[in-house]
Coordinates of C-alpha atoms and ligand atoms in Angstrom, one line a residue:
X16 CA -15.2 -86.5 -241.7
X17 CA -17.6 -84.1 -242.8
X18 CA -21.4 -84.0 -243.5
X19 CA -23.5 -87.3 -243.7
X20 CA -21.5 -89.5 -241.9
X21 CA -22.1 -87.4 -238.6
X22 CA -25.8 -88.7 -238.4
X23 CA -27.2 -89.3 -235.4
X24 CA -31.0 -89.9 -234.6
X25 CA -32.6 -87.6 -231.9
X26 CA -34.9 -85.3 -230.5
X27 CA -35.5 -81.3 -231.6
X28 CA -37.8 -79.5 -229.2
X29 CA -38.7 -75.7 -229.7
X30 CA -37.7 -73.3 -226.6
X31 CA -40.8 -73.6 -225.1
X32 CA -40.4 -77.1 -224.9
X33 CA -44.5 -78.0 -226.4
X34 CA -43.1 -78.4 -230.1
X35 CA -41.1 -81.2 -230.3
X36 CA -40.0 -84.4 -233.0
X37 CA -37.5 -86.7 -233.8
X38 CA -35.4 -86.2 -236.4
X39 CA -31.5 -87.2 -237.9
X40 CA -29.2 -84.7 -236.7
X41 CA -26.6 -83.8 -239.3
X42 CA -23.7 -81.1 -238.3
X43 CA -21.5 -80.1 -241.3
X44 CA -18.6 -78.3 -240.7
X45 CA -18.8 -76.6 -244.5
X46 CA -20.8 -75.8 -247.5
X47 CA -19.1 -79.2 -249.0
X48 CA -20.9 -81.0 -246.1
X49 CA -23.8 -78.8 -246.2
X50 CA -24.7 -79.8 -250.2
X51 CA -23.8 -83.6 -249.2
X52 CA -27.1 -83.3 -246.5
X53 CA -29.3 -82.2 -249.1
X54 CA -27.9 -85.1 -251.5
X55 CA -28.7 -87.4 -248.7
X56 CA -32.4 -86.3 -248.3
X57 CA -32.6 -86.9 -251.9
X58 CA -31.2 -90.2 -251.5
X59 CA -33.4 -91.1 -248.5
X60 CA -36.9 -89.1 -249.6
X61 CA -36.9 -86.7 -246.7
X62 CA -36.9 -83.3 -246.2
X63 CA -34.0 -81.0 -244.5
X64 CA -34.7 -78.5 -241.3
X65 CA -32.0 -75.7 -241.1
X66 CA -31.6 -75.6 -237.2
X67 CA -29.3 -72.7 -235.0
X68 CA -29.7 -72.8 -231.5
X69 CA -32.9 -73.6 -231.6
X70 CA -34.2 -70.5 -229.8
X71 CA -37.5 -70.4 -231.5
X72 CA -40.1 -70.6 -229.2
X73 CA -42.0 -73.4 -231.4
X74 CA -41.8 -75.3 -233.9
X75 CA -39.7 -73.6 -236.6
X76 CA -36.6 -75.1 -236.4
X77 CA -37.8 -78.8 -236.5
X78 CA -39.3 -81.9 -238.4
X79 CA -40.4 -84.9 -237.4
X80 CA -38.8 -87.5 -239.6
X81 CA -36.4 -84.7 -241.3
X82 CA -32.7 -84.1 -241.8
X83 CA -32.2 -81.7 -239.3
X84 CA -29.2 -79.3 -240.5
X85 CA -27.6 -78.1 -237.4
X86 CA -25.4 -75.0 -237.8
X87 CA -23.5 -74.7 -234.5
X88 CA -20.6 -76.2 -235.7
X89 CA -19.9 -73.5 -238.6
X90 CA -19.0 -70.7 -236.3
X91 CA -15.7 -69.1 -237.1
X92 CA -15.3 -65.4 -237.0
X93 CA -14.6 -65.2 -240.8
X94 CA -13.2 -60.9 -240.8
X95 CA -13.0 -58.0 -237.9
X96 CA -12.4 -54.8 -239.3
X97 CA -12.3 -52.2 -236.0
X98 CA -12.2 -49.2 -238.0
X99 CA -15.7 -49.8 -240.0
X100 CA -17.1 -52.1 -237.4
X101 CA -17.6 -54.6 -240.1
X102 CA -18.3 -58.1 -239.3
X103 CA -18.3 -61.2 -241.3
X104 CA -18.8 -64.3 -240.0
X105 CA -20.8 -68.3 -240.7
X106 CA -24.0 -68.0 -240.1
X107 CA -23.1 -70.5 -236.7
X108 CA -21.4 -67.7 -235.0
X109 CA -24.0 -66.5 -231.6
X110 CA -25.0 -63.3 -231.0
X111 CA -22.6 -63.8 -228.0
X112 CA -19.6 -64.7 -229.7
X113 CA -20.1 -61.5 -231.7
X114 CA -20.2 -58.9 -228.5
X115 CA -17.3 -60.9 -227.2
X116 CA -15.4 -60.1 -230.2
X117 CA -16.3 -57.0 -230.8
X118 CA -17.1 -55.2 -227.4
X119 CA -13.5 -54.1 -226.3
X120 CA -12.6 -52.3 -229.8
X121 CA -16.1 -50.3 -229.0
X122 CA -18.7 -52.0 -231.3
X123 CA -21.5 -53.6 -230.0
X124 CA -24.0 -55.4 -232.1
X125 CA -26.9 -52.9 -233.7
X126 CA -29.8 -55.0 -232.9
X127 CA -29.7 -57.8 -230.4
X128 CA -33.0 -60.2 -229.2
X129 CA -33.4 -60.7 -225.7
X130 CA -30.9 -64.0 -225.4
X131 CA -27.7 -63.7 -226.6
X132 CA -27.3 -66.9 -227.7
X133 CA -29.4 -67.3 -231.2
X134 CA -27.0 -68.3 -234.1
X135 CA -26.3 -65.2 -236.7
X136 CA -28.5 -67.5 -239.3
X137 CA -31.3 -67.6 -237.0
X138 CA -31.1 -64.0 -236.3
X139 CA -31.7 -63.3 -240.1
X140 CA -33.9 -66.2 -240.8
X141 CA -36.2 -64.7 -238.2
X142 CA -34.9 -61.1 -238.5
X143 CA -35.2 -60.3 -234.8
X144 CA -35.8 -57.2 -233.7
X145 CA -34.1 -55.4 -229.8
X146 CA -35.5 -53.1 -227.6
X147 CA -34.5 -50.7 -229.9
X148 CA -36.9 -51.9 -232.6
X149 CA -38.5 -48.1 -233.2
X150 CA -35.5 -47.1 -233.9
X151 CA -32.9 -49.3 -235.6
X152 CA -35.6 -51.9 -237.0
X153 CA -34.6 -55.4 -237.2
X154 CA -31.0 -57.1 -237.7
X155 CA -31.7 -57.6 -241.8
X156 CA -31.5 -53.3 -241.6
X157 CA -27.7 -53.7 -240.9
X158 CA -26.5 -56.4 -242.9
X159 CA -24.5 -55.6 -246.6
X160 CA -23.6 -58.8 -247.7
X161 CA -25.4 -62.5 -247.4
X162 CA -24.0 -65.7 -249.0
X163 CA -27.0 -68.2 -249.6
X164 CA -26.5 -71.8 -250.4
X165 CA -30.3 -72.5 -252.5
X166 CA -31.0 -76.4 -252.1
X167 CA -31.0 -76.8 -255.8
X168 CA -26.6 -75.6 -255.4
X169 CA -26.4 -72.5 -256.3
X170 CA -24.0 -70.3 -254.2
X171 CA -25.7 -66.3 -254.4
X172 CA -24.1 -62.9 -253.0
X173 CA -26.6 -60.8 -252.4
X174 CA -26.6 -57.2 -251.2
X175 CA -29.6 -54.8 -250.0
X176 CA -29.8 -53.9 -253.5
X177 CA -30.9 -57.0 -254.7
X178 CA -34.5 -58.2 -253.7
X179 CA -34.0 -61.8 -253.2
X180 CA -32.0 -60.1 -250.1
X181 CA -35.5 -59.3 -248.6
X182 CA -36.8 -62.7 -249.2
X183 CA -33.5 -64.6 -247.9
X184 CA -33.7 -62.8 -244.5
X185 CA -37.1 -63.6 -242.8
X186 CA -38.0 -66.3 -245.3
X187 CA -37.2 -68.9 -241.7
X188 CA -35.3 -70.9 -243.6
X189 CA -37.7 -72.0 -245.9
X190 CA -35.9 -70.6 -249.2
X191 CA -32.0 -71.1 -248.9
X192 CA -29.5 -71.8 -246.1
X193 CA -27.8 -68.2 -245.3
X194 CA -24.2 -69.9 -245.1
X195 CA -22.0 -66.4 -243.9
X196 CA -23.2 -62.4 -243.6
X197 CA -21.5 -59.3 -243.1
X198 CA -22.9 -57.0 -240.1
X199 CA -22.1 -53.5 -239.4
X200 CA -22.1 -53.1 -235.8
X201 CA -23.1 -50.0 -233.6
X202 CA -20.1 -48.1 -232.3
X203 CA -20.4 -47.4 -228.6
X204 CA -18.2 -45.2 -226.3
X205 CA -18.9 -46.9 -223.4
X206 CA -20.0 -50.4 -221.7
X207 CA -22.7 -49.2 -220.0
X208 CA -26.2 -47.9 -220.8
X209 CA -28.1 -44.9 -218.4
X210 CA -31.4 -46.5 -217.7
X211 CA -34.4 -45.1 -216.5
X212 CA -37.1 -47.0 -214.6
X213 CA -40.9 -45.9 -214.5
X214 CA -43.7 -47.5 -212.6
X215 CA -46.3 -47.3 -214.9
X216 CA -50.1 -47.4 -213.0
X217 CA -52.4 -48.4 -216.1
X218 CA -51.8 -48.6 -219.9
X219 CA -52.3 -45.5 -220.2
X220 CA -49.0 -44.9 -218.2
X221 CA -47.5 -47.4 -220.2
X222 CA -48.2 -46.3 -223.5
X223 CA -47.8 -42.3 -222.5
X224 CA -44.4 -43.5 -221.6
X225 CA -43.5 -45.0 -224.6
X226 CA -44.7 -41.8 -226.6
X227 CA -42.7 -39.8 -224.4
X228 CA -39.8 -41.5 -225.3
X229 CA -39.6 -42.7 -228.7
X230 CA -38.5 -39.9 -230.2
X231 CA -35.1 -40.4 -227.8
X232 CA -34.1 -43.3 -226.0
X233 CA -31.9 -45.5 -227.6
X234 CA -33.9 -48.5 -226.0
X235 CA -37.7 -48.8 -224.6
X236 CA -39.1 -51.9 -223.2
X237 CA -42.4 -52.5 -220.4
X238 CA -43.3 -55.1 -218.8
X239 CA -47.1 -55.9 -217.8
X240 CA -48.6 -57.3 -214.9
X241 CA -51.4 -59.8 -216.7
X242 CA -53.3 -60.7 -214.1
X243 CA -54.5 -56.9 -212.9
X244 CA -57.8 -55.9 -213.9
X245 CA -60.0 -53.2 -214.0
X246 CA -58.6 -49.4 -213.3
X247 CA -55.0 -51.5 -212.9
X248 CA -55.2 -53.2 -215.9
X249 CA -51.9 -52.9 -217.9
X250 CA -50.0 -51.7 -214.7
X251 CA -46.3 -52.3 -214.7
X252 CA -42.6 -51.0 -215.3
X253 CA -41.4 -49.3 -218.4
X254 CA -37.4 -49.0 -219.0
X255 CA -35.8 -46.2 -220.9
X256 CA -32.3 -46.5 -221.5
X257 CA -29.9 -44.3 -223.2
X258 CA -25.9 -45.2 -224.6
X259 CA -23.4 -43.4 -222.1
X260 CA -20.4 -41.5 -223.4
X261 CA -17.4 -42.0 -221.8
X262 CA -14.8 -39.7 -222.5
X263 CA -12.3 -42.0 -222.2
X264 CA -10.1 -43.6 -224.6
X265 CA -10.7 -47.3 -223.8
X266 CA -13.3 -46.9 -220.6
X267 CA -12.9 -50.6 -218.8
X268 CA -16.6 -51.0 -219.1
X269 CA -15.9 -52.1 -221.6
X270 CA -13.9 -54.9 -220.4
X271 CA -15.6 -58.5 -220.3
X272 CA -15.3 -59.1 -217.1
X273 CA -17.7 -55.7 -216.3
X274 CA -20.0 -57.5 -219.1
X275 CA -20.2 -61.0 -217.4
X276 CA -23.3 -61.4 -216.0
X277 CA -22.9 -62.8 -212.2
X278 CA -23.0 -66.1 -211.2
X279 CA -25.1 -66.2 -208.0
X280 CA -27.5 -63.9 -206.5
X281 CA -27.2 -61.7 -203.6
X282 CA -23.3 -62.6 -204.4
X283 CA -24.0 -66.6 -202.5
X284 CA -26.7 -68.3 -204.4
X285 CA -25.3 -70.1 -207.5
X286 CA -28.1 -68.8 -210.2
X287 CA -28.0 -72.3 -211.9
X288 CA -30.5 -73.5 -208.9
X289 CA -33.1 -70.8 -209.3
X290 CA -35.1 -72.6 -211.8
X291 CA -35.9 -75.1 -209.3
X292 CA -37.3 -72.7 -206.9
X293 CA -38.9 -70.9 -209.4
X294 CA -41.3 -74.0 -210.4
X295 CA -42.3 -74.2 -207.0
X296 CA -44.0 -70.4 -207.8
X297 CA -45.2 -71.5 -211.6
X298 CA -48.7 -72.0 -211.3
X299 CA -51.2 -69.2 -211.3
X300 CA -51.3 -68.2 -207.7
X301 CA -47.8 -68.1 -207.3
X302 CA -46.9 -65.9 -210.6
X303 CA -50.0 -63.6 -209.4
X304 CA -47.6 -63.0 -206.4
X305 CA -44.6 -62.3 -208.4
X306 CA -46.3 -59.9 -210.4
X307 CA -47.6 -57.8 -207.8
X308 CA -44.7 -57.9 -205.8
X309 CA -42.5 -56.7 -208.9
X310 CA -45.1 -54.1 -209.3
X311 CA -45.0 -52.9 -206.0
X312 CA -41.3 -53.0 -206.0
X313 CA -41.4 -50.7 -208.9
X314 CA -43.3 -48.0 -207.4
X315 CA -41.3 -48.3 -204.1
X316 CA -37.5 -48.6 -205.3
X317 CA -36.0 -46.4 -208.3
X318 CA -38.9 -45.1 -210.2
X319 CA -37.8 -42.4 -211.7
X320 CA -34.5 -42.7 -210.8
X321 CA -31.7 -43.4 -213.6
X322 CA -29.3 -45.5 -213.0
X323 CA -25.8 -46.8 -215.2
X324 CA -26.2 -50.8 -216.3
X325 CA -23.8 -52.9 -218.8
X326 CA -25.0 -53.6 -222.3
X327 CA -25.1 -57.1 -221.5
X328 CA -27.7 -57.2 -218.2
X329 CA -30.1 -54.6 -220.3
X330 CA -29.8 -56.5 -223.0
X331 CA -30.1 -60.1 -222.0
X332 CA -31.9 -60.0 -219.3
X333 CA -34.2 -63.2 -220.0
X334 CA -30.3 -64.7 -219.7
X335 CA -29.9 -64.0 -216.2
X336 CA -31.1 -67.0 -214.8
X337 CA -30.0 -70.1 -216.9
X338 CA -32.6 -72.5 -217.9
X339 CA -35.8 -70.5 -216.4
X340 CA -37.5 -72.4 -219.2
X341 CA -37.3 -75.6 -217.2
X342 CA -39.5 -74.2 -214.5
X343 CA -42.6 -74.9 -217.3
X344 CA -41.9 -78.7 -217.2
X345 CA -43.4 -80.7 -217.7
X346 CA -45.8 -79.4 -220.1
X347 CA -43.7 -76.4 -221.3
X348 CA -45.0 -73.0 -222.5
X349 CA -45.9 -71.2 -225.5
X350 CA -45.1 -67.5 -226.4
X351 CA -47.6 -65.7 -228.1
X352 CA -46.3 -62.2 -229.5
X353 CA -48.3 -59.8 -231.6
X354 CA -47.8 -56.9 -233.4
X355 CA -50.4 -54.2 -233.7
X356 CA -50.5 -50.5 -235.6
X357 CA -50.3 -47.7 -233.1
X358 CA -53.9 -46.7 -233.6
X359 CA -55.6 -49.9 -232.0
X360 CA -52.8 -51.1 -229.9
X361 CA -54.5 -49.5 -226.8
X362 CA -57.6 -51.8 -227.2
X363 CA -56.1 -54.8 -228.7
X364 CA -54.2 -55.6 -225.7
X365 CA -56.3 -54.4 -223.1
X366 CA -58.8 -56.8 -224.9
X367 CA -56.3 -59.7 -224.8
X368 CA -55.7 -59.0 -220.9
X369 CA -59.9 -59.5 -220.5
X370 CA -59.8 -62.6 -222.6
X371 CA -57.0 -64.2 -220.5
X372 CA -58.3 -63.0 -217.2
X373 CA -61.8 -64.4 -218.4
X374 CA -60.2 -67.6 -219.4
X375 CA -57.9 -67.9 -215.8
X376 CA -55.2 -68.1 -218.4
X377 CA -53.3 -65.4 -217.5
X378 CA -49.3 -64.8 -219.3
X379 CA -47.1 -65.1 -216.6
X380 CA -44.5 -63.1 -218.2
X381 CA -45.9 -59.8 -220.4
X382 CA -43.5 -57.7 -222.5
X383 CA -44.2 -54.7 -224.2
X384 CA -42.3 -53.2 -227.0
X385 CA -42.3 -49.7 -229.8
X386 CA -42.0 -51.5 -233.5
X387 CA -41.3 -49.8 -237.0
X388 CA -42.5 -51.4 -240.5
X389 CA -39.7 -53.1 -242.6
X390 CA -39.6 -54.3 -246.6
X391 CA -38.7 -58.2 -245.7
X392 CA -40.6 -60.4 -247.1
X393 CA -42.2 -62.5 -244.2
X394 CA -42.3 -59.3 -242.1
X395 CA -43.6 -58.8 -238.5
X396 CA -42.7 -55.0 -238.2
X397 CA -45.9 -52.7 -238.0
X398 CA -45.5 -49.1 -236.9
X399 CA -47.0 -49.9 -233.6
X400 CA -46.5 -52.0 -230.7
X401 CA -45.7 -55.8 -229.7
X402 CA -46.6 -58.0 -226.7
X403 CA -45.1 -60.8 -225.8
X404 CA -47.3 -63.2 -223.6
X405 CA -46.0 -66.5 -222.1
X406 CA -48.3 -69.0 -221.6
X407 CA -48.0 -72.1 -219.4
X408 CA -49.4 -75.0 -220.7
X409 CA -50.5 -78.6 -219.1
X410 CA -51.9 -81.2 -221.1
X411 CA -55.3 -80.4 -219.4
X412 CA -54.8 -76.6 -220.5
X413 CA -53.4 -77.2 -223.8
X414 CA -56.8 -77.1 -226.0
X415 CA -58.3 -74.0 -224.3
X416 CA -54.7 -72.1 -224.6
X417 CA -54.9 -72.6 -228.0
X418 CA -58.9 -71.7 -228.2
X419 CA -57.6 -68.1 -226.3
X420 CA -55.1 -67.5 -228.9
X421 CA -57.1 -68.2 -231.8
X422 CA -59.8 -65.6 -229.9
X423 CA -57.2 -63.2 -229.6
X424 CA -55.8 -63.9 -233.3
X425 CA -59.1 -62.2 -234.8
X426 CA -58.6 -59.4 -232.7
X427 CA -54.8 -58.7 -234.0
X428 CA -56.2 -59.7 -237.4
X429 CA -58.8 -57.4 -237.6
X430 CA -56.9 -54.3 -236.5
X431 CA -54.6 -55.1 -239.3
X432 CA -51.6 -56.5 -237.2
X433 CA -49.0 -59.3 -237.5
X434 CA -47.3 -62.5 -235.7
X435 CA -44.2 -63.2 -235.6
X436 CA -42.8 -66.8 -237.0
X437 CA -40.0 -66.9 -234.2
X438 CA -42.8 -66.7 -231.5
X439 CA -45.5 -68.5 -233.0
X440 CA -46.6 -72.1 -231.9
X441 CA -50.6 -71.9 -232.3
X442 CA -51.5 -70.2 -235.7
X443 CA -53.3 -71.8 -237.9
X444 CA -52.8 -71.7 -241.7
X445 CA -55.6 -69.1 -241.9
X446 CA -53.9 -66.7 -239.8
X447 CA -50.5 -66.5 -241.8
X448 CA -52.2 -66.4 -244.7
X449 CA -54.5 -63.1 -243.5
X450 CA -51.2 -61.9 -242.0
X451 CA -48.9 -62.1 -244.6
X452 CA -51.5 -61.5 -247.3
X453 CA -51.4 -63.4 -250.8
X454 CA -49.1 -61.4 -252.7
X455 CA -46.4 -62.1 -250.0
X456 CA -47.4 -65.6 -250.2
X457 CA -46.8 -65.8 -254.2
X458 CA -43.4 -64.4 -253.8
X459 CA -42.4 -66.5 -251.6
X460 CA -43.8 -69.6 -253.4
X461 CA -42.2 -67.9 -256.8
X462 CA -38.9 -67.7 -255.2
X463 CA -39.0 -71.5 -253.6
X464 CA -39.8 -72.8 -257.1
X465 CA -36.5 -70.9 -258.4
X466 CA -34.0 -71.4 -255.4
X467 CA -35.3 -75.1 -254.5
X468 CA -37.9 -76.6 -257.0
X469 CA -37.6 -80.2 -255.3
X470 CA -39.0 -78.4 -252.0
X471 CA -36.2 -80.0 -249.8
X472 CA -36.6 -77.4 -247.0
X473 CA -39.4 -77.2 -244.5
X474 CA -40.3 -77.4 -240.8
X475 CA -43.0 -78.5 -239.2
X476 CA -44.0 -75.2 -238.6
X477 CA -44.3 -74.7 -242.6
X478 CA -45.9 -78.1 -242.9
X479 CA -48.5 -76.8 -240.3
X480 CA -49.3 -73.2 -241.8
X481 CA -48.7 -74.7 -245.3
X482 CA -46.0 -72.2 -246.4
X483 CA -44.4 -74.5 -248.3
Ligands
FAD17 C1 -35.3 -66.0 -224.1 C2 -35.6 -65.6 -225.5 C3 -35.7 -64.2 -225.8 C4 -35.9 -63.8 -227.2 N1 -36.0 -62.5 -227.4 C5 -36.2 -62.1 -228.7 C6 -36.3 -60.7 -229.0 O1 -36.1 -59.8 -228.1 N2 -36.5 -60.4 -230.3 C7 -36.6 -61.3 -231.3 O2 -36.7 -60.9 -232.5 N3 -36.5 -62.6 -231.0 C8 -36.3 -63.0 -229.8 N4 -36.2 -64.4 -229.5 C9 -36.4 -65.3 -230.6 C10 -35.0 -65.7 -231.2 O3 -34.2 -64.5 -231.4 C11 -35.3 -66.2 -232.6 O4 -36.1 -67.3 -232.6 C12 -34.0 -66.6 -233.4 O5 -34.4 -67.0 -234.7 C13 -33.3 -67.8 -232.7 O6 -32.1 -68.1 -233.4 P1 -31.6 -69.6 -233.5 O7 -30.2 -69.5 -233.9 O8 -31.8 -70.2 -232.2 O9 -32.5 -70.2 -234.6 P2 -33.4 -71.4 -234.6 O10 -34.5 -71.2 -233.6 O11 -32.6 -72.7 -234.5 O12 -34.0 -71.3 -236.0 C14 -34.9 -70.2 -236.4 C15 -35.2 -70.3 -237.8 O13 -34.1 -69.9 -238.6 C16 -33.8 -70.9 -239.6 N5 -32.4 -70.9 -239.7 C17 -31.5 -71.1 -238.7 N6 -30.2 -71.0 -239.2 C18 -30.4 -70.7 -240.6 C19 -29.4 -70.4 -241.6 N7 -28.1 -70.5 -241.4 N8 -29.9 -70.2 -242.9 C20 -31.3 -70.1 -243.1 N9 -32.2 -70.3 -242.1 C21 -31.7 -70.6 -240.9 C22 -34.5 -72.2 -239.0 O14 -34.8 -73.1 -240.1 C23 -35.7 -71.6 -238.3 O15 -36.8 -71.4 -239.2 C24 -36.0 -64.8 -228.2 C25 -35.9 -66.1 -227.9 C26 -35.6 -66.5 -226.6 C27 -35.5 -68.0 -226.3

């Protein structure tokens, strides 16, 4: 049996564990059971969450009280094709279950987040964007074809020609449920990437670096030590990396078992445990120690020296040690990621660095990326730069976490820059409505009256920025 019947009642929590609700789980196996959920919240008054992995940091992909419409179960590989590198699949298919398919005919996908394991619908509900986000944009840039199912039953094609295409991908699931999509993939000639690591002393170094590169890499990412100050503030390790070419015909790089990431460290310690050591170090003394020490490791071992690495360890790094988010129990941890034009970038994070350091709030995880703009509607592309800053947070903490981003909010805000819906868990309805600016705001709101005028779908991040 499909749809409705499998309800079950139970809890939806956002990756970084703070955002969570209750909620009645529904997991259809097919647009038949997909239509019979939103009959049942008309039947029962409530609304519907569409739900992938749930890989957003906050709250986007739940609702207290709601239908939650879980996708993992429609994820069947629907066409390979591996002379174009086109890809159609259900919108349930992961990121992971694509570069498993694809990988040994030489395709790899052309824009991947830092976790392989988002859902293809999340990917285009959020429109993530890779290390490569200068260059190649975000996923929406290489998709032809979308099937969306609106709430009110209408099943839509729609192509990059069309603009409801722009408002379906990055709309976070507020305007239709993206039900299958057709990907080109990147071909590749080899497994492995050449990557190239460089201490960086200051941001200066860091954004010098990025400059230097942009123009050529095929990936750029840094990451930041939060908690230096002064002449060392922004200090870190930039990456560089470039596709290989391997001249031959089927080089076993890429092979999956080159790609699998390992499962212990130093080749004995099962890397399911590290977590639990790792909470022993999460408080601010401890991650001021791992941050220096992975800043002084950076100056002493490889800078400047390249070195080959699969697709899969550059890539998904945040993957290599399984459930790290658990080391933020009990109160779990927020990212906050923004995006600000070249021109201020410079002083806007340097700021943000004094405002945490003031505030002994310090990130204990800072990454740094090289962003392009892009024509999708709820857009966080600028042509500029991004941090990402993770945030522990404690019940004591949690008011004054949310008083430092809101501080740091007007600073993004005033240099013109954006946030990013997959990241956010502290914006208030102000904010998204200076980000995305009122004219975004109308379209969307025209578009939800057309593709689902009983406003069925929501999430309680919608509910709390009043999107919908
Ligand atoms: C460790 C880690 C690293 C990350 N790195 C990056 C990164 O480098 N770049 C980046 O851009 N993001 C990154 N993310 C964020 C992540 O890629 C996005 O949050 C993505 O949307 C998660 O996909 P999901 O399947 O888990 O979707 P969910 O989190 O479950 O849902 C996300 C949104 O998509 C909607 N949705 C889900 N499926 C559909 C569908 N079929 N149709 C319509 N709407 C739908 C939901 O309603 C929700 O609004 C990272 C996340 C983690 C945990």
């Amino acid at each position: 049996m499909d749809g409705p019947s499998n309800e079950r009642i139970g809890r939806a929590t956002g990756f970084g564990m703070v955002a969570q609700g209750d909620g009645y789980w529904y997991r259809p196996t097919s647009v038949e059971g997909i239509r019979d959920v939103f009959e049942a919240a008309r039947r029962s008054g409530r609304k519907v969450v569409i739900r992938g992995s749930g890989r957003s940091y906050g709250d986007a992909a739940l609702l207290p009280e709601g239908l939650i419409l879980d996708f993992r179960r429609m994820n069947n590989i629907l066409a390979w094709d591996p002379e174009t590198g086109l890809l159609t699949a259900e919108a349930g298919v992961t990121l992971e279950q694509i570069w498993r398919h694809t990988l040994e005919d030489g395709w790899w996908p052309p824009v991947v987040s830092g976790t392989m394991f988002p859902t293809l619908g999340g990917a285009l509900a959020m429109n993530i964007h890779g290390k490569n986000a200068y260059r190649k944009g975000t996923i929406g840039e290489h998709v032809t074809e979308i099937e969306v199912l609106t709430p009110s039953g209408r099943t839509l094609i729609l192509q990059p020609d069309d603009d409801a295409f722009y408002e379906a991908i990055s709309s976070a699931g507020l305007l239709g449920v993206i039900t299958r999509a057709t990907l080109q993939m990147k071909r590749v000639s080899s497994g492995d990437l050449r990557v190239l690591p460089l201490s960086c002393a200051d941001w200066e170094e860091q954004f010098a670096c990025m400059e230097r590169f942009e123009g050529d890499a095929d990936y750029m990412v840094g990451w930041v030590d939060a908690f230096a100050k002064g002449k060392s503030c922004g200090r870190g390790l930039f990456h560089a990396a470039w596709y290989l070419d391997e001249p031959a015909e089927r080089p076993s790089s890429l092979r999956m078992d080159r790609q699998d990431l390992p499962d212990t460290i130093l080749g004995f310690f099962p890397k399911s445990m590290v977590w639990r050591y790792l909470k022993k170090l999460n408080n601010r003394w401890g991650m001021r120690q791992i941050n220096w020490a992975k800043y002084t490791a950076s100056r002493l071992l490889g800078h400047g020296k390249p070195h080959p690495q699969s697709l899969v360890a550059f890539s998904f790094l945040l993957d290599y040690v399984p459930n790290w988010q658990r080391a933020y129990l009990p109160g779990g941890f927020i990212q906050y990621q923004s995006f600000v034009p070249k021109e201020h970038a410079r002083r806007v994070f340097a700021e943000q660095f004094r405002m945490q350091q003031e505030a002994r709030l310090e990130s204990f995880l800072a990454v740094f990326k090289r962003h392009r703009p892009d024509r999708f509607l709820l857009s966080h592309g600028v042509d500029g730069y991004s941090l990402a800053l993770d945030f522990k947070v404690t019940e004591r903490n949690w008011p004054e976490v949310r008083r430092l981003a809101h501080r740091m909010n007007e600073l993004v805000l005033e240099a013109g820059g954006r946030f990013y819906l997959a990241k956010d868990a502290t914006l208030r309805p102000e904010d998204a409505r200076a980000y995305l600016g009122d004219e975004t705001l109308t379209r969307l709101r025209t578009r939800k009256a057309e593709w689902d005028p009983e406003g069925l779908l929501s999430s309680a991040q919608a509910e709390r920025l009043g999107l919908v």
